[in-house]
Amino acid sequence: MSTPITRPKYLQNCIGSFVKRCGVFVALCLVLCWLTIASVQAQTFKPAFDSAPPVQVDNAFRQQAIGLMLDIFEDTSGKLSVSDVRSALYARQFVRSVKESPSLGYTSSAYWARFSIQDIRNLDRNAAGDPLFLMLTYASTDLAELWCTDAKGQIVLQQRAGDHVPRAEWPDTYREPTFKLTPAVEMCWLRVHSSSAIHFPLTLSTQQDFFEMRLKDNALQSLYFGALLVMVVYNGLLALSTRAWAYGSYTLFLIGYGLFLSAFNGIGFAVIWPPGLPWNDAFTPFFMTFAGVMSIFFATSLLDLRNTAPRWCKFGNVIAAVFLLHSGALWLLPNGVATKIVMLGAPFWVVFLLGSGMFLAAKGFRVAQIYICAWFVFIVGTVILIATRFDLVPINPLTLNATQIGSVIEFILLSFALAYRIKTLQNQLLDSVRAESAALNLAAQAQTDSMLANARSETQKANNAALQVQAELSRKDAELAQKEADYTKEQLQQADKMASLGQLVASVTHEINTPIGAISSSGQSIAEALSDVVAQLPPLLRQLDSATSTLLVELLQQANSPKAAISSREERALIKKVTEQLETAGLEHPRQKANFLLGFQAHNAIDKFLPLLQHPQAEQIQQAASNLSLAMRSATNVNVAVERVTKIVKALKSFSHFNIGTEKIEANLTECMETVLTIYQGQTKVGVEVVRNYEDIPPLMCFPDELSQVWTNLVHNALHAMNHEGVLTIGIRKENDCAVVSVGDSGCGIPEEIRGKIFDVFFTTKPAGVGSGLGLDIVKKIIQKHNGRIDLQSEVGIGTIFSVYLPYKV
């Protein structure tokens, strides 16, 4: 835990008093917010004898929230049909809405919303032929059914959607219930029945605006969940490598929150889990509870509440226990009851998160100050989102995505807090080690002084006793000298390995930056391609018939298939052949279109895709297809780059581990060598050809960490001898009863006059500050420890080969 900042006592008392007042203020705000939400339903309607005005749709119409143009009726039986509510008996019972987003809360009743449309778009602009899209922007709705009539009162449209409706029956594949209205409709009745809260945040859009909104929303959700996935992978790798529960609980919290948000906004039902599952309704409260429990565990670990605030720790454990019990019971409870229970526990959860942070922040803990800022931003974003559901704030892209914006800021701040916490623990551990080392030195000095005093006393008593004491001291000095020599040897080996690791930092950093740059470039390519598609695709789709649209989809799928490797010569021959065929078909710019088909791997199916090239909008089709193909290839590049970073981090972790054990273990020499070559990949991929001559040999009983240092020094010296240009040859074989590992280079070679000195300690041919002269001396000692030997073959101007012989039987 971070060290408290020293302050005068009166200042700490003032801050503590301020925090307590803030806690009371937060509690009062929560109560007021709860009472406000409870009173929303009563403010949703007003008695009125006149119906709501119709929605006016003209040539300038693009998008409009129609909550104030609804007449709403409560069906307490939940069994009335559309014929019933259209009758005179029930038509008079509809009341006019006074909210742009009417909210009815949790109820077993079904609710009907009635509205009319006056479509006065100019026919000579072909606008009247485009459909309108009605969006119910509340993804947790179980069932939403729509009936529409024409000017004669005949039902001309009947559609339904919701998370209890199979996706195949939805009028549109968007993640939230969306209905497609034909231009002929004039009056519509929407029936909503749900175990979750019932809301009517209805928005009417033109086809073009709906398509643009959906593409932007898909891009935004992809970027958000992509970033969330990167944070999960990054913190998960840190949790596995450091074995720190703070990283583990934080990773689980990110996973739980991501799944909760997916269930809440409809992405999970549309993309992740299959539709029609009987427990779909339980996903939202379950993931909400899971994320809450993991956030409590993370806060306890990050703030070290067991030691810094035991009472807050106990309070958090009680909340976590209640959430865990509820997470098991909610699968048996109705969705509305389960969600209400979670919402009842939410104020206590907020009090724990903010209260524990403010308590420690008032004491001067830096990590708690960062932590409280992070959760405050997150809770503000969540409250804004809830307020939009109850029409307390206007609905716009900023308020609808407030919780995601707040969560991104929160995740970044919590990452900073976690890094600060780990750094503080490392500093504390270092201080503790230094203190223990000083205490041991003082104890050793005191013991030595005592032994010398006893020796002088014994010398004065008798000469023989003095000789015995002197002999005993000599023996102990020899043992101590041997222990110091062994310790020095171990430290030299560790220092040499860390020096090699330090030389690799710049190379490994470049290796990691390269795929990160690919991810950044691919992300920019995706954004630019999607931006072009957003502008091109909706107008283009309106001009394509069903057959042409199907061909376009098949062409895109063809581009995503594995691409066969061909030479430049074969590619030129294919382009020439396809160009001739397109000239025969009478197409303009045949070579350009031939390149287009070859890029999509469609050159073997020219007749199939010829209608696309002959279409009046062929140029727009080619441009839109190229942009979509670019986005798909860029997404693949992101996946390849992530795999590459993971491989480098794994190899670097394996290399940096150092443990001089007392017992040998079985090790695969090929795997040990490949780990070293992976670390040196940044220095060998340009200018160096690595030749591997591996044979399948049995595992060897050895000290693998020490042998890895041998391979590291030999490979490093080989690269230096070649000036990082030439052929690096690695050989692994079995000869008689020995495993033989050879490292050869095509460098300058070793002159005859210095070959007998290269294994001497502190001998080096490298410039001052570059080489320490310890590497080959340590190599020789490690090989001697394994009862092996190292041979040298070198010729000036040709190269050098070091061969290490390690016996299987000792």
mmCIF file of C-alpha atoms in Angstrom, residues 163 180 256 396 429 538 660 754 779:
data_model
loop_
_atom_site.group_PDB
_atom_site.id
_atom_site.type_symbol
_atom_site.label_atom_id
_atom_site.label_comp_id
_atom_site.label_asym_id
_atom_site.label_seq_id
_atom_site.Cartn_x
_atom_site.Cartn_y
_atom_site.Cartn_z
ATOM 1 C CA ASP A 163 -35.332 -10.993 -27.113
ATOM 2 C CA LYS A 180 -39.775 -1.470 -41.218
ATOM 3 C CA GLY A 256 -18.078 -9.367 -16.369
ATOM 4 C CA ASN A 396 -28.498 11.837 -27.926
ATOM 5 C CA LEU A 429 9.831 -4.831 -0.928
ATOM 6 C CA PRO A 538 -26.663 3.187 -48.468
ATOM 7 C CA ILE A 660 20.318 -21.610 -10.006
ATOM 8 C CA ILE A 754 44.299 -15.032 -28.902
ATOM 9 C CA VAL A 779 30.104 -20.255 -20.298
#
